[in-house]
Amino acid sequence: MAGVEGRTVVITGAGGGIGREHALLFGEQGAKVVVNDLGGSRDGSGGGNEMADETVQTIKDNGGEAVANYDNVATEDGGAAVVQTALDTFGSIDIVVCNAGILRDKSFHKMSDQEWDAVVKVHLYGTYHVVKAAWPHLREQNYGRVIVTSSTSGIYGNFGQANYGAAKLGVVGLINTLAIEGAKYSVTANAIVPVAATRMTEDIMPEEMLEKLEPGYVSPAVVHLASEECTDSGSIILAAGGRYARIQYFQSPGHEFDHRPSVDEMAEHWDEITDMSEAQPRR
Ligand code: NAI
């Protein structure tokens, strides 16, 4: 068995946008696909079975294997049910792709607790609940691939997306530790940072940019990260149209004091502390 053939993959939010593209490509590559989607609108309201069902039907029409799940990953029971669907249908779980997401954009000054909570619940807790339910199985079988979905809004910031950015960098924090804890069980954990034209970005990015950003371009990077051959772990991979790149943290050499510095000393050495000209990558 190579690549993802014969592996069971759970993909959250796979009824539309980028997740649907992931699901179709995993299906084409011979994986058994659990297509999770609660079928809501961009802000997370509403729901229905049609989106997940359509993705499943398309995979089957293309000769692949797939099953739908309609649970809400923002709840503990929902996350567990997604993983249970894989176990009940295919008897296994090997790959988890956390992709489900919503937006409730508002400048921080105007953002309500509800807008904060709703976004953090779907992106950060939604990732946590599904990975938490899958983790014991991945560990026990000594094999697994976890891919979470981050965003440039989390890594670099974006106006009106304090809730979303906090959650999207939160999932990077999660994979940093999962990469360490999963290493001795051959479980890898990586993050994808997509940039793609979907309903999520249709009114955020200019038209001429969206034309070059087909969502299907993100999926080959995700399937590669999920493959047996790829043993990278703790990596953050950007996929934007035809451009794929790695994002990494760098640390400056800084300055080391041999005593607790005064505030004045701190100010005196600040330029040296923050000078990135000889910064080195971390990890
Ligand atoms: P989308 O809105 O087309 O797809 C998101 C899917 O997640 C929808 O089908 C939705 O029904 C589903 N979903 C939402 N809440 C859910 C829940 N609680 N449980 C189960 N399913 C749920 O958006 P898109 O663009 O495909 O986004 C996919 C992922 O990529 C998201 O995590 C998003 O934040 C991320 N992303 C997208 C970017 C882009 O340029 N489109 C940029 C950076 C990140």
mmCIF file of C-alpha atoms and ligand atoms in Angstrom:
data_model
loop_
_atom_site.group_PDB
_atom_site.id
_atom_site.type_symbol
_atom_site.label_atom_id
_atom_site.label_comp_id
_atom_site.label_asym_id
_atom_site.label_seq_id
_atom_site.Cartn_x
_atom_site.Cartn_y
_atom_site.Cartn_z
ATOM 1 C CA MET A 1 0.000 0.000 0.000
ATOM 2 C CA ALA A 2 1.380 3.374 -0.970
ATOM 3 C CA GLY A 3 0.217 6.936 -0.830
ATOM 4 C CA VAL A 4 -3.256 6.975 0.669
ATOM 5 C CA GLU A 5 -4.646 3.931 -1.140
ATOM 6 C CA GLY A 6 -6.766 1.775 1.133
ATOM 7 C CA ARG A 7 -6.447 4.255 3.997
ATOM 8 C CA THR A 8 -9.490 5.666 5.748
ATOM 9 C CA VAL A 9 -9.664 9.441 5.803
ATOM 10 C CA VAL A 10 -12.059 11.683 7.667
ATOM 11 C CA ILE A 11 -12.463 15.156 6.123
ATOM 12 C CA THR A 12 -14.501 17.745 7.988
ATOM 13 C CA GLY A 13 -16.405 20.405 6.070
ATOM 14 C CA ALA A 14 -16.079 18.324 2.878
ATOM 15 C CA GLY A 15 -19.486 19.192 1.446
ATOM 16 C CA GLY A 16 -18.189 22.287 -0.335
ATOM 17 C CA GLY A 17 -15.224 24.516 -1.128
ATOM 18 C CA ILE A 18 -11.722 23.217 -0.432
ATOM 19 C CA GLY A 19 -12.855 20.235 1.664
ATOM 20 C CA ARG A 20 -14.930 18.859 -1.217
ATOM 21 C CA GLU A 21 -11.847 19.015 -3.468
ATOM 22 C CA HIS A 22 -9.804 17.153 -0.841
ATOM 23 C CA ALA A 23 -12.505 14.477 -0.631
ATOM 24 C CA LEU A 24 -12.670 13.975 -4.406
ATOM 25 C CA LEU A 25 -8.875 13.664 -4.694
ATOM 26 C CA PHE A 26 -8.597 11.241 -1.753
ATOM 27 C CA GLY A 27 -11.388 9.209 -3.395
ATOM 28 C CA GLU A 28 -9.555 9.199 -6.738
ATOM 29 C CA GLN A 29 -6.375 8.068 -4.989
ATOM 30 C CA GLY A 30 -8.131 5.009 -3.545
ATOM 31 C CA ALA A 31 -8.768 6.177 0.018
ATOM 32 C CA LYS A 32 -12.017 5.400 1.855
ATOM 33 C CA VAL A 33 -13.519 8.790 2.564
ATOM 34 C CA VAL A 34 -15.757 10.003 5.387
ATOM 35 C CA VAL A 35 -17.320 13.212 4.091
ATOM 36 C CA ASN A 36 -18.375 15.306 7.086
ATOM 37 C CA ASP A 37 -20.442 18.450 6.597
ATOM 38 C CA LEU A 38 -23.359 19.924 8.476
ATOM 39 C CA GLY A 39 -24.387 21.799 5.338
ATOM 40 C CA GLY A 40 -24.673 25.265 6.852
ATOM 41 C CA SER A 41 -24.107 28.732 5.417
ATOM 42 C CA ARG A 42 -20.830 30.664 5.519
ATOM 43 C CA ASP A 43 -21.547 32.030 9.011
ATOM 44 C CA GLY A 44 -22.425 28.582 10.330
ATOM 45 C CA SER A 45 -26.191 29.040 10.431
ATOM 46 C CA GLY A 46 -28.618 26.495 8.976
ATOM 47 C CA GLY A 47 -27.803 22.964 7.917
ATOM 48 C CA GLY A 48 -28.766 20.044 5.709
ATOM 49 C CA ASN A 49 -27.556 16.756 4.247
ATOM 50 C CA GLU A 50 -27.364 17.768 0.585
ATOM 51 C CA MET A 51 -23.780 19.088 0.553
ATOM 52 C CA ALA A 52 -22.177 16.002 2.097
ATOM 53 C CA ASP A 53 -24.432 13.688 0.068
ATOM 54 C CA GLU A 54 -23.439 15.371 -3.192
ATOM 55 C CA THR A 55 -19.713 14.959 -2.458
ATOM 56 C CA VAL A 56 -20.236 11.285 -1.553
ATOM 57 C CA GLN A 57 -22.241 10.665 -4.735
ATOM 58 C CA THR A 58 -19.534 12.295 -6.876
ATOM 59 C CA ILE A 59 -16.806 10.146 -5.289
ATOM 60 C CA LYS A 60 -18.920 7.016 -5.894
ATOM 61 C CA ASP A 61 -19.668 8.067 -9.490
ATOM 62 C CA ASN A 62 -15.903 8.327 -10.000
ATOM 63 C CA GLY A 63 -15.492 4.753 -8.731
ATOM 64 C CA GLY A 64 -14.398 5.609 -5.184
ATOM 65 C CA GLU A 65 -15.613 4.691 -1.703
ATOM 66 C CA ALA A 66 -17.242 7.270 0.560
ATOM 67 C CA VAL A 67 -19.789 7.760 3.322
ATOM 68 C CA ALA A 68 -21.492 10.913 4.581
ATOM 69 C CA ASN A 69 -21.596 12.272 8.118
ATOM 70 C CA TYR A 70 -23.611 15.364 9.033
ATOM 71 C CA ASP A 71 -22.411 16.059 12.569
ATOM 72 C CA ASN A 72 -21.340 19.398 13.980
ATOM 73 C CA VAL A 73 -17.621 19.175 14.765
ATOM 74 C CA ALA A 74 -17.911 22.086 17.200
ATOM 75 C CA THR A 75 -19.302 19.672 19.803
ATOM 76 C CA GLU A 76 -17.551 16.799 21.556
ATOM 77 C CA ASP A 77 -20.298 14.356 20.535
ATOM 78 C CA GLY A 78 -20.101 15.585 16.928
ATOM 79 C CA GLY A 79 -16.330 15.064 16.744
ATOM 80 C CA ALA A 80 -16.671 11.576 18.217
ATOM 81 C CA ALA A 81 -19.486 10.707 15.800
ATOM 82 C CA VAL A 82 -17.397 11.661 12.763
ATOM 83 C CA VAL A 83 -14.639 9.264 13.826
ATOM 84 C CA GLN A 84 -17.202 6.589 14.755
ATOM 85 C CA THR A 85 -18.625 6.799 11.225
ATOM 86 C CA ALA A 86 -15.180 5.841 9.880
ATOM 87 C CA LEU A 87 -14.877 2.932 12.308
ATOM 88 C CA ASP A 88 -18.436 1.673 11.717
ATOM 89 C CA THR A 89 -18.262 1.933 7.920
ATOM 90 C CA PHE A 90 -14.653 1.078 7.088
ATOM 91 C CA GLY A 91 -13.379 -0.468 10.357
ATOM 92 C CA SER A 92 -10.433 1.935 10.557
ATOM 93 C CA ILE A 93 -9.211 5.493 10.712
ATOM 94 C CA ASP A 94 -5.786 6.532 9.405
ATOM 95 C CA ILE A 95 -5.993 10.153 8.285
ATOM 96 C CA VAL A 96 -7.788 13.162 9.779
ATOM 97 C CA VAL A 97 -8.175 16.346 7.739
ATOM 98 C CA CYS A 98 -9.728 19.137 9.820
ATOM 99 C CA ASN A 99 -11.067 21.633 7.320
ATOM 100 C CA ALA A 100 -14.545 22.714 8.510
ATOM 101 C CA GLY A 101 -14.835 26.439 9.034
ATOM 102 C CA ILE A 102 -17.054 29.475 9.298
ATOM 103 C CA LEU A 103 -16.574 33.228 9.351
ATOM 104 C CA ARG A 104 -18.081 35.935 11.607
ATOM 105 C CA ASP A 105 -15.915 38.898 10.597
ATOM 106 C CA LYS A 106 -16.088 42.106 12.658
ATOM 107 C CA SER A 107 -13.469 44.569 13.819
ATOM 108 C CA PHE A 108 -12.318 43.577 17.318
ATOM 109 C CA HIS A 109 -13.870 46.716 18.766
ATOM 110 C CA LYS A 110 -17.318 45.628 17.566
ATOM 111 C CA MET A 111 -16.945 41.852 17.944
ATOM 112 C CA SER A 112 -19.462 40.231 20.289
ATOM 113 C CA ASP A 113 -18.734 37.281 22.590
ATOM 114 C CA GLN A 114 -21.048 35.211 20.391
ATOM 115 C CA GLU A 115 -19.059 36.049 17.252
ATOM 116 C CA TRP A 116 -15.820 35.164 19.038
ATOM 117 C CA ASP A 117 -17.190 31.912 20.474
ATOM 118 C CA ALA A 118 -18.866 30.643 17.301
ATOM 119 C CA VAL A 119 -15.654 30.916 15.261
ATOM 120 C CA VAL A 120 -13.330 29.534 17.940
ATOM 121 C CA LYS A 121 -15.776 26.642 18.521
ATOM 122 C CA VAL A 122 -15.811 25.506 14.889
ATOM 123 C CA HIS A 123 -12.125 26.014 14.026
ATOM 124 C CA LEU A 124 -10.230 25.307 17.251
ATOM 125 C CA TYR A 125 -12.650 23.092 19.200
ATOM 126 C CA GLY A 126 -13.851 21.481 15.965
ATOM 127 C CA THR A 127 -10.265 20.447 15.230
ATOM 128 C CA TYR A 128 -9.697 19.369 18.837
ATOM 129 C CA HIS A 129 -12.842 17.213 19.069
ATOM 130 C CA VAL A 130 -12.155 15.244 15.897
ATOM 131 C CA VAL A 131 -8.427 14.764 16.530
ATOM 132 C CA LYS A 132 -9.084 13.871 20.180
ATOM 133 C CA ALA A 133 -11.501 11.103 19.121
ATOM 134 C CA ALA A 134 -9.120 9.765 16.453
ATOM 135 C CA TRP A 135 -5.856 10.016 18.436
ATOM 136 C CA PRO A 136 -6.127 6.791 20.524
ATOM 137 C CA HIS A 137 -6.729 4.780 17.338
ATOM 138 C CA LEU A 138 -3.771 6.365 15.511
ATOM 139 C CA ARG A 139 -1.474 5.742 18.480
ATOM 140 C CA GLU A 140 -2.578 2.156 18.981
ATOM 141 C CA GLN A 141 -2.071 1.206 15.333
ATOM 142 C CA ASN A 142 1.268 3.039 15.192
ATOM 143 C CA TYR A 143 0.278 5.025 12.139
ATOM 144 C CA GLY A 144 -1.582 8.207 11.434
ATOM 145 C CA ARG A 145 -1.700 11.487 9.586
ATOM 146 C CA VAL A 146 -3.309 14.634 10.995
ATOM 147 C CA ILE A 147 -3.709 17.716 8.810
ATOM 148 C CA VAL A 148 -5.254 20.865 10.248
ATOM 149 C CA THR A 149 -6.270 23.958 8.305
ATOM 150 C CA SER A 150 -4.712 27.252 9.321
ATOM 151 C CA SER A 151 -4.784 30.622 7.577
ATOM 152 C CA THR A 152 -2.599 33.583 6.742
ATOM 153 C CA SER A 153 -5.117 35.525 8.882
ATOM 154 C CA GLY A 154 -3.799 33.616 11.908
ATOM 155 C CA ILE A 155 -0.138 33.693 10.939
ATOM 156 C CA TYR A 156 0.044 37.306 9.750
ATOM 157 C CA GLY A 157 -3.274 38.859 10.887
ATOM 158 C CA ASN A 158 -6.170 40.310 8.914
ATOM 159 C CA PHE A 159 -8.525 43.187 9.625
ATOM 160 C CA GLY A 160 -11.850 42.011 11.049
ATOM 161 C CA GLN A 161 -10.667 38.475 11.803
ATOM 162 C CA ALA A 162 -9.481 38.525 15.422
ATOM 163 C CA ASN A 163 -11.687 35.523 16.294
ATOM 164 C CA TYR A 164 -10.723 33.592 13.162
ATOM 165 C CA GLY A 165 -7.017 34.492 13.385
ATOM 166 C CA ALA A 166 -6.799 33.410 17.029
ATOM 167 C CA ALA A 167 -8.428 30.070 16.232
ATOM 168 C CA LYS A 168 -6.317 29.530 13.103
ATOM 169 C CA LEU A 169 -3.052 30.043 14.946
ATOM 170 C CA GLY A 170 -4.422 27.881 17.757
ATOM 171 C CA VAL A 171 -4.497 24.866 15.441
ATOM 172 C CA VAL A 172 -0.823 25.464 14.598
ATOM 173 C CA GLY A 173 -0.062 25.364 18.328
ATOM 174 C CA LEU A 174 -1.913 22.054 18.449
ATOM 175 C CA ILE A 175 0.077 20.402 15.652
ATOM 176 C CA ASN A 176 3.374 21.643 17.093
ATOM 177 C CA THR A 177 2.734 19.473 20.141
ATOM 178 C CA LEU A 178 1.023 16.604 18.308
ATOM 179 C CA ALA A 179 4.099 16.327 16.047
ATOM 180 C CA ILE A 180 6.246 15.803 19.144
ATOM 181 C CA GLU A 181 3.849 13.469 20.966
ATOM 182 C CA GLY A 182 2.970 11.469 17.834
ATOM 183 C CA ALA A 183 6.553 10.904 16.649
ATOM 184 C CA LYS A 184 7.159 7.563 18.371
ATOM 185 C CA TYR A 185 3.855 6.210 17.025
ATOM 186 C CA SER A 186 4.536 7.254 13.403
ATOM 187 C CA VAL A 187 1.720 9.772 13.647
ATOM 188 C CA THR A 188 2.511 13.027 11.860
ATOM 189 C CA ALA A 189 0.705 16.345 12.298
ATOM 190 C CA ASN A 190 0.946 19.222 9.816
ATOM 191 C CA ALA A 191 -0.946 22.367 8.885
ATOM 192 C CA ILE A 192 -2.132 23.533 5.486
ATOM 193 C CA VAL A 193 -2.574 27.248 4.832
ATOM 194 C CA PRO A 194 -4.874 27.514 1.822
ATOM 195 C CA VAL A 195 -5.625 30.536 -0.297
ATOM 196 C CA ALA A 196 -8.548 29.703 -2.594
ATOM 197 C CA ALA A 197 -11.634 31.083 -4.286
ATOM 198 C CA THR A 198 -14.623 29.724 -2.341
ATOM 199 C CA ARG A 199 -17.776 31.203 -0.833
ATOM 200 C CA MET A 200 -15.587 32.078 2.153
ATOM 201 C CA THR A 201 -13.402 34.431 0.111
ATOM 202 C CA GLU A 202 -15.736 35.503 -2.739
ATOM 203 C CA ASP A 203 -16.286 38.995 -1.296
ATOM 204 C CA ILE A 204 -12.918 39.298 0.473
ATOM 205 C CA MET A 205 -10.482 38.946 -2.442
ATOM 206 C CA PRO A 206 -10.516 40.848 -5.750
ATOM 207 C CA GLU A 207 -12.004 39.082 -8.793
ATOM 208 C CA GLU A 208 -8.727 38.884 -10.755
ATOM 209 C CA MET A 209 -7.050 37.190 -7.773
ATOM 210 C CA LEU A 210 -9.888 34.697 -7.284
ATOM 211 C CA GLU A 211 -9.637 33.573 -10.921
ATOM 212 C CA LYS A 212 -6.159 32.163 -10.257
ATOM 213 C CA LEU A 213 -7.098 30.406 -7.012
ATOM 214 C CA GLU A 214 -9.057 27.265 -7.817
ATOM 215 C CA PRO A 215 -9.689 25.383 -4.542
ATOM 216 C CA GLY A 216 -8.623 22.083 -6.113
ATOM 217 C CA TYR A 217 -5.020 23.310 -6.150
ATOM 218 C CA VAL A 218 -4.851 22.959 -2.355
ATOM 219 C CA SER A 219 -5.705 19.260 -2.326
ATOM 220 C CA PRO A 220 -2.533 17.672 -3.830
ATOM 221 C CA ALA A 221 -0.507 19.177 -0.974
ATOM 222 C CA VAL A 222 -2.946 17.767 1.589
ATOM 223 C CA VAL A 223 -2.993 14.313 -0.004
ATOM 224 C CA HIS A 224 0.818 14.323 -0.115
ATOM 225 C CA LEU A 225 1.019 15.292 3.583
ATOM 226 C CA ALA A 226 -1.408 12.431 4.262
ATOM 227 C CA SER A 227 0.580 9.873 2.267
ATOM 228 C CA GLU A 228 2.766 7.131 3.667
ATOM 229 C CA GLU A 229 5.777 8.565 1.834
ATOM 230 C CA CYS A 230 5.597 11.956 3.524
ATOM 231 C CA THR A 231 7.024 11.761 7.024
ATOM 232 C CA ASP A 232 7.264 15.537 7.596
ATOM 233 C CA SER A 233 5.702 16.557 10.866
ATOM 234 C CA GLY A 234 5.070 19.949 12.443
ATOM 235 C CA SER A 235 5.235 21.694 9.066
ATOM 236 C CA ILE A 236 3.079 24.587 7.925
ATOM 237 C CA ILE A 237 2.501 24.436 4.166
ATOM 238 C CA LEU A 238 1.029 27.300 2.147
ATOM 239 C CA ALA A 239 -1.014 26.392 -0.945
ATOM 240 C CA ALA A 240 -2.122 29.379 -3.017
ATOM 241 C CA GLY A 241 -3.088 28.653 -6.610
ATOM 242 C CA GLY A 242 -0.032 27.054 -8.197
ATOM 243 C CA ARG A 243 2.327 28.219 -5.456
ATOM 244 C CA TYR A 244 3.261 25.861 -2.622
ATOM 245 C CA ALA A 245 5.660 26.941 0.118
ATOM 246 C CA ARG A 246 6.687 26.249 3.690
ATOM 247 C CA ILE A 247 6.142 28.775 6.482
ATOM 248 C CA GLN A 248 8.520 28.589 9.448
ATOM 249 C CA TYR A 249 9.395 30.503 12.602
ATOM 250 C CA PHE A 250 12.781 32.224 12.876
ATOM 251 C CA GLN A 251 14.486 33.435 16.057
ATOM 252 C CA SER A 252 17.103 36.181 16.318
ATOM 253 C CA PRO A 253 20.399 35.457 18.184
ATOM 254 C CA GLY A 254 19.280 38.199 20.601
ATOM 255 C CA HIS A 255 21.346 39.296 23.575
ATOM 256 C CA GLU A 256 22.151 37.381 26.768
ATOM 257 C CA PHE A 257 22.517 39.280 30.056
ATOM 258 C CA ASP A 258 24.438 37.724 32.975
ATOM 259 C CA HIS A 259 22.079 39.407 35.426
ATOM 260 C CA ARG A 260 18.451 40.476 35.596
ATOM 261 C CA PRO A 261 18.442 43.542 33.331
ATOM 262 C CA SER A 262 17.026 46.886 34.333
ATOM 263 C CA VAL A 263 14.392 48.490 32.124
ATOM 264 C CA ASP A 264 17.016 50.958 30.918
ATOM 265 C CA GLU A 265 19.392 48.131 29.957
ATOM 266 C CA MET A 266 16.527 46.447 28.114
ATOM 267 C CA ALA A 267 15.932 49.620 26.112
ATOM 268 C CA GLU A 268 19.672 49.928 25.435
ATOM 269 C CA HIS A 269 19.872 46.379 23.948
ATOM 270 C CA TRP A 270 16.434 46.347 22.289
ATOM 271 C CA ASP A 271 17.731 46.830 18.735
ATOM 272 C CA GLU A 272 20.121 43.881 19.170
ATOM 273 C CA ILE A 273 17.401 41.698 20.743
ATOM 274 C CA THR A 274 15.027 42.326 17.850
ATOM 275 C CA ASP A 275 17.607 42.303 15.030
ATOM 276 C CA MET A 276 16.557 39.512 12.638
ATOM 277 C CA SER A 277 19.527 39.849 10.255
ATOM 278 C CA GLU A 278 21.143 36.644 11.587
ATOM 279 C CA ALA A 279 17.948 34.872 12.622
ATOM 280 C CA GLN A 280 17.885 31.088 12.379
ATOM 281 C CA PRO A 281 14.894 28.808 11.723
ATOM 282 C CA ARG A 282 13.443 27.062 14.751
ATOM 283 C CA ARG A 283 12.802 23.304 14.303
HETATM 284 P P1 NAI B 1 -16.400 26.865 2.730
HETATM 285 O O1 NAI B 1 -17.337 27.710 3.494
HETATM 286 O O2 NAI B 1 -16.662 26.671 1.278
HETATM 287 O O3 NAI B 1 -16.278 25.413 3.382
HETATM 288 C C1 NAI B 1 -16.351 25.165 4.743
HETATM 289 C C2 NAI B 1 -17.227 23.940 4.946
HETATM 290 O O4 NAI B 1 -17.236 23.622 6.345
HETATM 291 C C3 NAI B 1 -18.676 24.180 4.529
HETATM 292 O O5 NAI B 1 -19.081 23.172 3.619
HETATM 293 C C4 NAI B 1 -19.446 24.133 5.831
HETATM 294 O O6 NAI B 1 -20.771 23.616 5.708
HETATM 295 C C5 NAI B 1 -18.560 23.247 6.690
HETATM 296 N N1 NAI B 1 -18.759 23.471 8.129
HETATM 297 C C6 NAI B 1 -18.809 24.658 8.751
HETATM 298 N N2 NAI B 1 -18.993 24.491 10.069
HETATM 299 C C7 NAI B 1 -19.046 23.149 10.280
HETATM 300 C C8 NAI B 1 -19.218 22.346 11.446
HETATM 301 N N3 NAI B 1 -19.363 22.909 12.657
HETATM 302 N N4 NAI B 1 -19.223 21.004 11.327
HETATM 303 C C9 NAI B 1 -19.097 20.435 10.090
HETATM 304 N N5 NAI B 1 -18.936 21.147 8.954
HETATM 305 C C10 NAI B 1 -18.912 22.493 9.050
HETATM 306 O O7 NAI B 1 -14.944 27.484 2.950
HETATM 307 P P2 NAI B 1 -13.499 27.067 2.376
HETATM 308 O O8 NAI B 1 -12.896 28.274 1.800
HETATM 309 O O9 NAI B 1 -13.588 25.834 1.570
HETATM 310 O O10 NAI B 1 -12.718 26.772 3.737
HETATM 311 C C11 NAI B 1 -12.214 25.504 4.111
HETATM 312 C C12 NAI B 1 -11.179 25.715 5.212
HETATM 313 O O11 NAI B 1 -10.075 26.441 4.718
HETATM 314 C C13 NAI B 1 -11.707 26.511 6.405
HETATM 315 O O12 NAI B 1 -11.161 25.991 7.593
HETATM 316 C C14 NAI B 1 -11.176 27.899 6.147
HETATM 317 O O13 NAI B 1 -11.076 28.653 7.325
HETATM 318 C C15 NAI B 1 -9.836 27.559 5.543
HETATM 319 N N6 NAI B 1 -9.228 28.636 4.794
HETATM 320 C C16 NAI B 1 -9.741 29.016 3.580
HETATM 321 C C17 NAI B 1 -9.135 30.011 2.856
HETATM 322 C C18 NAI B 1 -9.589 30.386 1.495
HETATM 323 O O14 NAI B 1 -8.858 31.187 0.843
HETATM 324 N N7 NAI B 1 -10.728 29.886 1.011
HETATM 325 C C19 NAI B 1 -7.985 30.769 3.401
HETATM 326 C C20 NAI B 1 -7.490 30.258 4.656
HETATM 327 C C21 NAI B 1 -8.116 29.235 5.304
#
